[in-house]
Coordinates of C-alpha atoms and ligand atoms in Angstrom, one line a residue:
X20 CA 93.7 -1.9 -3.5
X21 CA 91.1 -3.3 -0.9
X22 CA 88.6 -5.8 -1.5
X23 CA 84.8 -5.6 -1.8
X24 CA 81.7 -7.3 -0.1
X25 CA 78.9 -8.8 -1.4
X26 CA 75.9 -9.2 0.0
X27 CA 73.0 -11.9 -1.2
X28 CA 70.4 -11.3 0.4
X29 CA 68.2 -14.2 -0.5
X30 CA 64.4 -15.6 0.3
X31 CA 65.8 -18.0 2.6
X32 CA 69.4 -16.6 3.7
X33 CA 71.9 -14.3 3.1
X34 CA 75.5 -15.0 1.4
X35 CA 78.3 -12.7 1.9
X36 CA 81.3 -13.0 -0.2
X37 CA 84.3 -11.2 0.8
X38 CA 85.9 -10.3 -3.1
X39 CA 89.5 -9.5 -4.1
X40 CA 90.6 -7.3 -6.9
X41 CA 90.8 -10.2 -9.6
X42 CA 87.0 -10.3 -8.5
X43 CA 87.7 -14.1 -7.1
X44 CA 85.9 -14.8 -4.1
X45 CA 88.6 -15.0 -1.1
X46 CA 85.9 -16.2 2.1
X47 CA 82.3 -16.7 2.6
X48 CA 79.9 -16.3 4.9
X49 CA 76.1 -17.8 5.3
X50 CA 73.1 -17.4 7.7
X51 CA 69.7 -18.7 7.2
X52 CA 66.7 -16.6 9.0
X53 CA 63.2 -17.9 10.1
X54 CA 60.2 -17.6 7.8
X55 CA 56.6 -17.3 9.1
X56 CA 53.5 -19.1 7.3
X57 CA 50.5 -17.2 9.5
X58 CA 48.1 -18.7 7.1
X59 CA 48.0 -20.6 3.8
X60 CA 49.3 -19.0 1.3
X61 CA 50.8 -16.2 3.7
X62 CA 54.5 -15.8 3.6
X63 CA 56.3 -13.4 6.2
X64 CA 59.8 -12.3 7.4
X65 CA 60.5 -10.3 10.4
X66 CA 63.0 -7.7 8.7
X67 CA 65.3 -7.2 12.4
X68 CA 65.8 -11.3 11.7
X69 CA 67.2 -10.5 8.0
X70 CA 69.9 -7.8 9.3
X71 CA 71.2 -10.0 12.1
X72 CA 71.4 -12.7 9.1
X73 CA 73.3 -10.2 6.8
X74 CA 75.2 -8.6 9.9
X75 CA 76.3 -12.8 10.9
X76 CA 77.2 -13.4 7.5
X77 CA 79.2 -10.1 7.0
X78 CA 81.1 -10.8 10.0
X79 CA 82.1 -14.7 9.1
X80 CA 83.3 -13.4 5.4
X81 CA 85.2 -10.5 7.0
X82 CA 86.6 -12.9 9.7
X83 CA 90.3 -12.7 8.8
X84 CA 90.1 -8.9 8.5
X85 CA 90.2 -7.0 5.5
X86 CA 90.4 -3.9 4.1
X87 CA 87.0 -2.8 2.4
X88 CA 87.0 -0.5 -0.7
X89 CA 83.1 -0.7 -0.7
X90 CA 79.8 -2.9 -0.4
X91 CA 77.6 -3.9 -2.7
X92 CA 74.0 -5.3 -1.9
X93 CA 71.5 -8.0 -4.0
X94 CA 68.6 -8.7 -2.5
X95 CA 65.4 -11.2 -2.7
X96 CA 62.8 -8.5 -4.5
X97 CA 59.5 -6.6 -4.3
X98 CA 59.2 -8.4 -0.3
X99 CA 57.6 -5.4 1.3
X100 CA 59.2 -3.7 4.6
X101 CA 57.9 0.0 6.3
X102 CA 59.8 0.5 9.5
X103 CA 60.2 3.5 12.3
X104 CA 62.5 6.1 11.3
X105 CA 63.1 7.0 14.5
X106 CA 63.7 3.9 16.3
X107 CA 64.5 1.8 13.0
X108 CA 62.3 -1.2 14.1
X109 CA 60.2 -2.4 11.5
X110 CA 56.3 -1.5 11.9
X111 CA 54.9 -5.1 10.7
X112 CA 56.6 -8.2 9.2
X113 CA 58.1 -7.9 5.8
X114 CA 55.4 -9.1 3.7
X115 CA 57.5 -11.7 0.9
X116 CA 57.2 -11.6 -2.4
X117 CA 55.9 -15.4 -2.5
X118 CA 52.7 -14.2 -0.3
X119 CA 49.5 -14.7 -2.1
X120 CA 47.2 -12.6 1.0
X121 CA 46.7 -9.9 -1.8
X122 CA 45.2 -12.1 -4.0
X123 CA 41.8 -10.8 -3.9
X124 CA 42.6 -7.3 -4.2
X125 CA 44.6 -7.8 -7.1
X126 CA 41.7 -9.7 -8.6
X127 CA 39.3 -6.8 -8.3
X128 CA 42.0 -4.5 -9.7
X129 CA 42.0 -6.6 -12.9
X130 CA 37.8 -6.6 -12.8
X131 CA 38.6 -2.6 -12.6
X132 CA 40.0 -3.3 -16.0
X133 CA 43.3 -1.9 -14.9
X134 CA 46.3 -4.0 -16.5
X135 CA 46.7 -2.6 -19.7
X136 CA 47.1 1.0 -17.6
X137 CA 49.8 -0.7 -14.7
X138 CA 51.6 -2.7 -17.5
X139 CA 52.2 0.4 -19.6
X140 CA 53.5 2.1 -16.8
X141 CA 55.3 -1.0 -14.8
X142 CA 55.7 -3.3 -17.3
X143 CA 54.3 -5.7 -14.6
X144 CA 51.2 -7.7 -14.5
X145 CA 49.1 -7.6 -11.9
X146 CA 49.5 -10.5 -9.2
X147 CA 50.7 -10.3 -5.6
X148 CA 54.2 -11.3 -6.3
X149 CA 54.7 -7.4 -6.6
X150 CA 54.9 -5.1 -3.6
X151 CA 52.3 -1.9 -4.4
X152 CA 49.1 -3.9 -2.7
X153 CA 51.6 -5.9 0.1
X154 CA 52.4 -1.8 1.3
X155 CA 49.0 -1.2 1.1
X156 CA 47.8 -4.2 3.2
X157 CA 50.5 -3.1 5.9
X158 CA 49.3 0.4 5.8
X159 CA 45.8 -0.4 6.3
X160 CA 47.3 -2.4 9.3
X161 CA 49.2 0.6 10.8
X162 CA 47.2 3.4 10.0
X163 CA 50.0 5.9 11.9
X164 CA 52.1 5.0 8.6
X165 CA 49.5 6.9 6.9
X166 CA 48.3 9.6 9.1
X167 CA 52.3 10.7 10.0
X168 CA 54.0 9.5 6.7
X169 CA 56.9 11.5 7.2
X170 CA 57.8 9.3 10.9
X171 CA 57.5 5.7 8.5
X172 CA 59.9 4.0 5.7
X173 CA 59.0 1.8 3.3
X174 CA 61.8 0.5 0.7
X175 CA 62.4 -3.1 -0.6
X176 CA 65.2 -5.4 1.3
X177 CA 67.7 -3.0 -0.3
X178 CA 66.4 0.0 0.8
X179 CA 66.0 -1.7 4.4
X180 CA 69.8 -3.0 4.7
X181 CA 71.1 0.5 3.3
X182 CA 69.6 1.9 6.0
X183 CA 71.3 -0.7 8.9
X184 CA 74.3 -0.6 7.3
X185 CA 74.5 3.4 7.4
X186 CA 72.9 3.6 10.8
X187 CA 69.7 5.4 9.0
X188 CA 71.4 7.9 7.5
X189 CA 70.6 6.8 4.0
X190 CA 66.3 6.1 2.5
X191 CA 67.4 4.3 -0.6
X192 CA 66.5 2.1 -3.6
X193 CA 68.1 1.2 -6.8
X194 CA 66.3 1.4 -10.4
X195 CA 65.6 -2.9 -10.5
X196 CA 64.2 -3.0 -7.0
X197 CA 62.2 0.5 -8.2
X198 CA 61.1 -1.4 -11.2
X199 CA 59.1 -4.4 -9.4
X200 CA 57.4 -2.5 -6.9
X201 CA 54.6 -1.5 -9.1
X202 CA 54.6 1.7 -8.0
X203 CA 57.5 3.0 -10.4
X204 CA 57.2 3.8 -14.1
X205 CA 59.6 2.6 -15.8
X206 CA 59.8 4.8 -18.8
X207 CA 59.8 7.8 -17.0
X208 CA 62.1 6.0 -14.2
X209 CA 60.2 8.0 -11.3
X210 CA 57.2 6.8 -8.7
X211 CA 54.3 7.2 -10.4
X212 CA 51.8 9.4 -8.8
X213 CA 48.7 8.1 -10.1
X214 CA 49.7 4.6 -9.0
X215 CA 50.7 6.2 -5.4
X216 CA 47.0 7.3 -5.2
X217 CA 45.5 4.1 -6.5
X218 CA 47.0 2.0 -3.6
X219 CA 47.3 4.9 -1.2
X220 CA 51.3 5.1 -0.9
X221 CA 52.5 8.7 0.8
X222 CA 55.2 9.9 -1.1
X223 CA 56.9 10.8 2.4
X224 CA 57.2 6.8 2.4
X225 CA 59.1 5.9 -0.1
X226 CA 62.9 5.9 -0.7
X227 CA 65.0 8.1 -3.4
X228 CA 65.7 5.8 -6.7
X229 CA 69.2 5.8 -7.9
X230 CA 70.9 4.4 -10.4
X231 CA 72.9 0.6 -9.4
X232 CA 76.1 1.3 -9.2
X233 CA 76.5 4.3 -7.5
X234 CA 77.2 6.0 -3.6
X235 CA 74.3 4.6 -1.2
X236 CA 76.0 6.3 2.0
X237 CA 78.5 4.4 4.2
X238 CA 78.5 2.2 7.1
X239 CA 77.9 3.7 10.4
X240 CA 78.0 1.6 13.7
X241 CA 77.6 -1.8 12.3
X242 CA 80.2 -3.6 14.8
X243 CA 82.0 -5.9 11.7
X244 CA 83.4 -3.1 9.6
X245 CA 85.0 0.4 10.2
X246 CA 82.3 3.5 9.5
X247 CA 82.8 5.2 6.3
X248 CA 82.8 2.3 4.2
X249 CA 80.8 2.9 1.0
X250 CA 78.0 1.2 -0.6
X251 CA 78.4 1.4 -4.1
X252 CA 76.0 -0.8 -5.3
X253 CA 72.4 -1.8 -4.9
X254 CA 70.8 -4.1 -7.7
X255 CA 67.6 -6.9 -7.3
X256 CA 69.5 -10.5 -7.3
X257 CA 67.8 -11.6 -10.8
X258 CA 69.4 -8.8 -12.4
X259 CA 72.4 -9.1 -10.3
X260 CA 72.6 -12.1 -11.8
X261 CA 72.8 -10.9 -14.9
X262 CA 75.1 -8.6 -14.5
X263 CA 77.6 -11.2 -13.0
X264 CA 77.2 -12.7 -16.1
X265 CA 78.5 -10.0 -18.1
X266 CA 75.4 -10.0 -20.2
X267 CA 75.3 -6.4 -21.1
X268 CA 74.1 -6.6 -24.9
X269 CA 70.6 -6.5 -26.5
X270 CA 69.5 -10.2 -26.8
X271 CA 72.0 -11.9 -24.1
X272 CA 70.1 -14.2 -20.9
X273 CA 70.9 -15.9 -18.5
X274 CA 69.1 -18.9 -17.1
X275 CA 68.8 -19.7 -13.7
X276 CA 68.1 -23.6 -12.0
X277 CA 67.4 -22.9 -8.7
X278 CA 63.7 -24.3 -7.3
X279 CA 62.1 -22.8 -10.7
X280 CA 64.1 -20.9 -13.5
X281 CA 64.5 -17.0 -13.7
X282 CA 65.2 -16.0 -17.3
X283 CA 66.4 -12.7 -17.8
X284 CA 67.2 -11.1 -21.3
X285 CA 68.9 -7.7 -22.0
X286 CA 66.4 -5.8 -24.3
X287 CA 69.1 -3.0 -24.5
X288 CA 67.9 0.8 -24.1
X289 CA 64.2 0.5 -26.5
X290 CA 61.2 -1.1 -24.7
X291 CA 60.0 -4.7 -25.9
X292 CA 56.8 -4.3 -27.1
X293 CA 55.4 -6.8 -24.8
X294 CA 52.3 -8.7 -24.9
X295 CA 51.8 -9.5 -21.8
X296 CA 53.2 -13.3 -21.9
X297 CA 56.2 -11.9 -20.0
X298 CA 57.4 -9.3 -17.6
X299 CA 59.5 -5.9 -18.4
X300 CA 61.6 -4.7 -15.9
X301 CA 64.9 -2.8 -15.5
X302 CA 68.1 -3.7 -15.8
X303 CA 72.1 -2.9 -15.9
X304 CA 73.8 -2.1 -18.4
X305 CA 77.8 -2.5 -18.9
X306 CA 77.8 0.8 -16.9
X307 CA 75.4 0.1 -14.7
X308 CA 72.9 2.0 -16.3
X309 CA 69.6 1.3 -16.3
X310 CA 68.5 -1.2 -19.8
X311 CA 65.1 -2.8 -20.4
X312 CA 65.1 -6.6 -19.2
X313 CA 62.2 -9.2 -20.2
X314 CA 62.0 -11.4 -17.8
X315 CA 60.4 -14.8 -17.4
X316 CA 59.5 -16.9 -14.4
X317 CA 59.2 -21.1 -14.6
X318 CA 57.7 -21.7 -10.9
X319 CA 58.7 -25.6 -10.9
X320 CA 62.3 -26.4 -12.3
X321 CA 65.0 -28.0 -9.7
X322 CA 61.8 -28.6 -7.5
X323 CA 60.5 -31.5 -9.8
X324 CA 63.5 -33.5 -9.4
X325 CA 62.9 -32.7 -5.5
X326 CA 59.5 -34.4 -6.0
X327 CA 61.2 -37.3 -7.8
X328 CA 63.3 -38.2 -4.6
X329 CA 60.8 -37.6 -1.6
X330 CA 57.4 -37.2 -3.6
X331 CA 57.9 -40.7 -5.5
X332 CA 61.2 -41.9 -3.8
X333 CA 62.4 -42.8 -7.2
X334 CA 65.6 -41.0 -6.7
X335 CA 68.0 -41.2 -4.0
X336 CA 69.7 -37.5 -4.4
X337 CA 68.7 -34.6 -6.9
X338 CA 72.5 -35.2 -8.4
X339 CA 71.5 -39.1 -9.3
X340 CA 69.1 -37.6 -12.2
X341 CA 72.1 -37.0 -14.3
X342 CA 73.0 -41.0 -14.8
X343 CA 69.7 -42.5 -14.9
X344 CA 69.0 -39.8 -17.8
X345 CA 71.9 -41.3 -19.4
X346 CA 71.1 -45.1 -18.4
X347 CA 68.6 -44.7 -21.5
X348 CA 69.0 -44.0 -25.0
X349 CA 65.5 -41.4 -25.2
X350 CA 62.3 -41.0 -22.4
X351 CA 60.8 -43.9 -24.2
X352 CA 58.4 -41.9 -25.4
X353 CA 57.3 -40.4 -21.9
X354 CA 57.3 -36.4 -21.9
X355 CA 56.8 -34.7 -17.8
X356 CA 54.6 -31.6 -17.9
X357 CA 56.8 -30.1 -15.1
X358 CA 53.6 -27.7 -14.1
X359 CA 53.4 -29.0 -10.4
X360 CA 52.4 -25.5 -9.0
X361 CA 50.6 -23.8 -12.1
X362 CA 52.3 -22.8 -15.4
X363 CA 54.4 -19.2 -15.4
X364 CA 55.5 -17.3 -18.3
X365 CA 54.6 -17.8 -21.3
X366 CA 51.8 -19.5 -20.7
X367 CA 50.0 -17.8 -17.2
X368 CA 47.8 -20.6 -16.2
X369 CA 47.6 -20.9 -11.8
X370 CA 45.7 -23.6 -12.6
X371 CA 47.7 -25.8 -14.5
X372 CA 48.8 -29.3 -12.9
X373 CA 51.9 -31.3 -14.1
X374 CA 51.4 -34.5 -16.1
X375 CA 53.5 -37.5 -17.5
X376 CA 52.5 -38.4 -21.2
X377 CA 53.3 -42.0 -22.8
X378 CA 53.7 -44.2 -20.4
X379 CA 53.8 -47.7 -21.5
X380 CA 54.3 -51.4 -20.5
X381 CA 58.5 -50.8 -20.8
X382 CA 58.2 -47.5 -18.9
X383 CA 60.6 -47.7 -16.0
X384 CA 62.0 -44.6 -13.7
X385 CA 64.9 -43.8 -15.8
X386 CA 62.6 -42.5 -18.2
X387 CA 60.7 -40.6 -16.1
X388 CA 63.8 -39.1 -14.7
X389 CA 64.9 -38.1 -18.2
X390 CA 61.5 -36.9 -19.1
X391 CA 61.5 -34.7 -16.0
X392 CA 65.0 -33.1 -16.9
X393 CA 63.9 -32.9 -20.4
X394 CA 60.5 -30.9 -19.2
X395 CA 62.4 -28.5 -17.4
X396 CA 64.6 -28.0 -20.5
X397 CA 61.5 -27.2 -22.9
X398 CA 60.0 -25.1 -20.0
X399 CA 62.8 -22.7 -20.5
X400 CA 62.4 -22.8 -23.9
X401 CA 59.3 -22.2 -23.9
X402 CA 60.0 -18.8 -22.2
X403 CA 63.0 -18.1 -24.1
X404 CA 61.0 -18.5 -27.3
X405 CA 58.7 -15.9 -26.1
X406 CA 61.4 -13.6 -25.0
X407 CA 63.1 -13.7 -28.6
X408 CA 59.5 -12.9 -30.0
X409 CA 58.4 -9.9 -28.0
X410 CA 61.9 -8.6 -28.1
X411 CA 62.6 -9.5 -31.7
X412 CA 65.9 -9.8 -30.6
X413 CA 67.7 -13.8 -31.6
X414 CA 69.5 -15.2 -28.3
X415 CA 73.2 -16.1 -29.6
X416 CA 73.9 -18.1 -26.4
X417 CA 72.9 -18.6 -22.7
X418 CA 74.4 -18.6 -19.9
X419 CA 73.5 -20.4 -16.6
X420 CA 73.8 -20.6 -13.0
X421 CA 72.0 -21.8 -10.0
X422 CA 72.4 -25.3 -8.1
X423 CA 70.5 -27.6 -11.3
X424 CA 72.8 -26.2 -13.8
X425 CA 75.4 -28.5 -12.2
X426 CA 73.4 -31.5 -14.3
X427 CA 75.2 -31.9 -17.3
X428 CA 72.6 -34.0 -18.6
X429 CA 70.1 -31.1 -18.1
X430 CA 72.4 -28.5 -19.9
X431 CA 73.0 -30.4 -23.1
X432 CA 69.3 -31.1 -23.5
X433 CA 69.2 -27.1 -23.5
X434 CA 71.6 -26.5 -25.8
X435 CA 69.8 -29.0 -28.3
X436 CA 66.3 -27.3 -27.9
X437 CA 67.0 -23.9 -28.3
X438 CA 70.0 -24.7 -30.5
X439 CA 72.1 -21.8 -29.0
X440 CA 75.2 -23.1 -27.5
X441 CA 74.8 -23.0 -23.2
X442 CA 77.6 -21.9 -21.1
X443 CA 78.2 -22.2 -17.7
X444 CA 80.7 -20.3 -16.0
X445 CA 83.4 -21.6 -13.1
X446 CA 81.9 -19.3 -10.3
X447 CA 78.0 -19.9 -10.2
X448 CA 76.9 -17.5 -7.3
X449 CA 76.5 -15.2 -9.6
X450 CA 73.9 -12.9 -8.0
X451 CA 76.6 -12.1 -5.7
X452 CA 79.1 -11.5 -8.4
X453 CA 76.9 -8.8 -10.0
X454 CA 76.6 -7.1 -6.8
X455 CA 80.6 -7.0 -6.6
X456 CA 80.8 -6.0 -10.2
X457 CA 78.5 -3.3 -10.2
X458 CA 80.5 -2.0 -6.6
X459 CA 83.9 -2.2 -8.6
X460 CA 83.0 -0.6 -11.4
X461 CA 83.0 2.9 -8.9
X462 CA 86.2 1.6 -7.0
X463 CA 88.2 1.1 -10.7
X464 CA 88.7 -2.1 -9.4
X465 CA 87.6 -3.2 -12.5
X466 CA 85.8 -1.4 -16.0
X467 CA 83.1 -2.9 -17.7
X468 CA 85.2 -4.5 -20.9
X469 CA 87.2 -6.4 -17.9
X470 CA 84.6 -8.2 -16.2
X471 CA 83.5 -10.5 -19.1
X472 CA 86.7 -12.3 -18.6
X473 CA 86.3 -12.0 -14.4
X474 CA 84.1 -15.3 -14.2
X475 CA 85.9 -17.6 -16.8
X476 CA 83.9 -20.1 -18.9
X477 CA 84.0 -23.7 -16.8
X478 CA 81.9 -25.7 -19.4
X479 CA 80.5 -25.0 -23.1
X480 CA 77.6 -27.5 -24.6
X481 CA 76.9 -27.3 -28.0
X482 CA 73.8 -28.0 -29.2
X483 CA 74.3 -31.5 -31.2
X484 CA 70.5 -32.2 -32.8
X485 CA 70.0 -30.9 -36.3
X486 CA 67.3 -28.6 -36.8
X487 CA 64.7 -30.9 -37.7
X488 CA 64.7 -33.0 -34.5
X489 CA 64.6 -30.0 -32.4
X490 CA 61.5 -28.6 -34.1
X491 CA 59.8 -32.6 -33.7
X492 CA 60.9 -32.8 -30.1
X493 CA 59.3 -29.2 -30.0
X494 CA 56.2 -29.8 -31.7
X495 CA 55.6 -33.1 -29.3
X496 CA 56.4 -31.0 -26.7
X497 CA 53.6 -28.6 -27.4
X498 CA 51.0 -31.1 -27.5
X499 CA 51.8 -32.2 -24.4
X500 CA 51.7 -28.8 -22.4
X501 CA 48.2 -28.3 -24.5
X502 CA 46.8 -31.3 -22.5
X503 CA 48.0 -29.7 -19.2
X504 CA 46.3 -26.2 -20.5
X505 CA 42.8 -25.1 -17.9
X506 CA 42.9 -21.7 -19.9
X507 CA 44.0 -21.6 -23.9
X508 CA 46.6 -19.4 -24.2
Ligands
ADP22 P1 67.3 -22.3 -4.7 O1 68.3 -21.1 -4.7 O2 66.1 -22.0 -5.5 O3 67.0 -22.8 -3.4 P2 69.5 -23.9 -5.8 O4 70.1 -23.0 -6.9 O5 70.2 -24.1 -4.5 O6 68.0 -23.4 -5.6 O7 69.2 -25.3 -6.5 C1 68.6 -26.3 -5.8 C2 67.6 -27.0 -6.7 O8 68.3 -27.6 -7.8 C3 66.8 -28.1 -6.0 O9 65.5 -28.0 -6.4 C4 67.4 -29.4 -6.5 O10 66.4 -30.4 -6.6 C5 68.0 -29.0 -7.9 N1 69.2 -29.7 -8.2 C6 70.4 -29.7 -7.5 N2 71.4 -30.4 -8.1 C7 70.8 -31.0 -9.2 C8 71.2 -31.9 -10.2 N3 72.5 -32.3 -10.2 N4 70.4 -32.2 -11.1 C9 69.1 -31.8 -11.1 N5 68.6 -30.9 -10.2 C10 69.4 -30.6 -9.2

């Protein structure tokens, strides 16, 4: 049997990891691409820069040669390309999911008194993060795309590497991807025509939706693997994620540390109920299947401990948090509001700014280092908390990835304030992973009941407080983020 490749195609690179049979990674490859700030606030990519990336990467992972069974593709989500059929150059930059230029537009679409409508259909809330009014901004810029739809593509970074990779034989999206263009209804699992209108999306446009795991052509011409390979997966990296983490069941998350936290739990084949504290979206189930996902965004996490080192120099390296955290018995009484660029989910306030509570006389840095870690700890709880409410489904355990869940420190302290035990498995790139599992479950490299034991357990942390401590540490907890609060929530 042949091996697989992985493709992670991230916000600031793309990973590929070349995958045996066993599902253990056998080589890797990594390239970086440029990223373009035109204005404040503005964030772009030039989508040619991205393939050469993935096609760079590709070729280091596949450098020893290897026999390919099939590809499978994650990708950074809802950043917005429309390119040439003909020629397969893109038409503008990719606009990226962390661009805020739609701002306004998305203002006077709430003012329209529109959410409840694009929430019950999209399960999203309206903000720029999502890709419906980035297309429309770059259709107003090239009007052709409008007048001759039927020349033009528009998909997500999926869609646009399908379409490299099979030599644009293949206009293609996966269900996830679908889910967070806000364009896509997710009950019905279709483009939504009314929403088309509203933001004025030809349907010629768009790419066909298919399920994750499943045939998304084959390569054609791509110089560092034969033609006819298949793609066999397509899946946005948060669910990816997910799904490299086995979590296939109503009521399982996983947490991820990167720069912020993405917290993603299965929701299982009902709807939440949602009230509008987090996001719905689409998922994979064990088959690859579409599930429902809630899903909830913490925008500072590992970047706070950043800040600590070359904000306040009180840390020599991001790793150096774990023993000063440990140098002291508790934060002294100091609690860190870790809201340094707003506050996410639950709580939705932009205009939020972080804060650090208690300081005394005695306060020195290892406190504030602890109180930092501990902040991003509640900050997931916080989230998770909501997710168990509007799901009504109890989280049995969580598992993590991403380059803060190294911090031992960090994962203990989450274990004791959600109380669910935190488990973090040996292979963290994870988002890859779930790209390789989905792939493998149409090779028969692999079904699903195998790939729980794929990515074996590295660490377990228990929580060790009893039940009234957590709910005190909680409580103080709350009244700090109260004090941090512009809007009441
Ligand atoms: P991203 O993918 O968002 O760039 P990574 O998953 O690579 O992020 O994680 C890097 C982040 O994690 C940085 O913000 C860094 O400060 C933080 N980080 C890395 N190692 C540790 C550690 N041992 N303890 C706490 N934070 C850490």
């Amino acid at each position: 049997m042949g091996s697989l490749l992985a493709i992670d195609a991230g916000t600031t690179g793309v990973t590929a990891l070349l995958i045996d049979e066993n599902g253990a990674v056998v080589r890797r490859g990594y390239r970086e691409f440029p990223q373009y700030f035109p204005q404040p606030g503005w964030v772009e990519h030039d989508a040619d820069e991205i393939w050469a990336a993935a096609s760079q990467a590709c070729a280091e992972a596949l450098a020893d040669g290897a026999e390919l069974d099939g590809i499978g593709v994650a990708n950074q989500r809802e950043t917005t390309v429309v390119w040439h059929r003909e020629t397969g150059k893109p038409a503008a930059r990719a606009i990226v999911w962390q661009c805020r230029r739609t701002a306004e537009r998305c203002e006077e679409l709430i003012e329209q008194g529109l959410a409840p409508r694009i929430f019950q259909k999209t399960g999203l809330t309206i903000d720029p993060y999502f890709s419906a009014a980035k297309l429309e901004w770059t259709l107003n810029h090239v009007p052709e795309a409008r007048r001759s739809p039927s020349r033009f593509a528009f998909g997500t970074v999926d869609s646009w590497l399908i379409w490299k990779l099979t030599g644009g034989r293949a206009h293609l999206t996966d269900m996830t991807n679908a889910s967070r263009t806000m364009l896509f209804n997710i009950d019905a699992r279709e483009w939504d025509g009314e929403l088309l209108e509203l933001f004025g999306v030809p349907r010629a446009l768009l790419p066909r939706v298919q399920t994750s795991s499943g045939r998304f052509g084959e390569t054609r011409g791509v110089g560092f693997a034969p033609d006819g390979v298949p793609i066999r997966s397509a899946v946005g990296d948060q669910q990816a994620a997910l799904f490299g983490q086995a979590r296939f069941k109503r009521g399982e998350a996983k947490n991820t540390y990167g720069t912020g936290c993405f917290l993603l739990m299965n929701a299982g084949a009902e709807r939440p109920k949602g009230g509008g504290r987090l996001l719905t979206t689409l998922a994979c189930g064990a088959d690859g299947s579409p599930v429902y996902a809630s899903e909830g965004s913490v925008f500072t996490a590992g970047s706070t401990i950043q800040w600590l080192r070359d904000g306040l120099g009180i840390l020599e390296s991001a790793a150096e948090s774990e023993a000063l955290a440990v140098s002291v018995k508790d934060a002294g009484g100091v609690a860190l509001v870790p809201a340094l660029a707003g506050l996410g989910a639950p709580y939705w306030d932009p205009h939020a700014r972080g804060a650090i509570f208690g300081i005394t006389r005695g306060t020195t840095r290892a406190h504030i280092v602890r109180a930092a870690l501990e902040g991003i700890a509640h900050r997931s709880a916080d989230a998770l908390e909501a997710m168990e409410q509007e799901t009504g489904a109890r989280l049995p355990q969580l598992q993590v990835d991403g380059g803060a869940a190294a911090n031992n420190f960090l994962m203990q302290m989450q274990a004791d304030l959600l109380g669910v035990p935190v488990n973090r498995p040996a292979q963290v790139e994870t988002t890859a992973l779930g790209a390789a599992y989905l792939a493998g479950l149409q090779t028969g490299a692999w079904s699903a009941s195998d790939l729980r034991s794929l990515n074996p357990l590295e660490r377990r942390f228990e929580p060790e407080i009893n039940p009234d401590e957590r709910a005190e540490k909680r409580r103080r907890w709350r009244e700090a983020v109260e004090r941090t609060l512009t809007r009441r929530s």
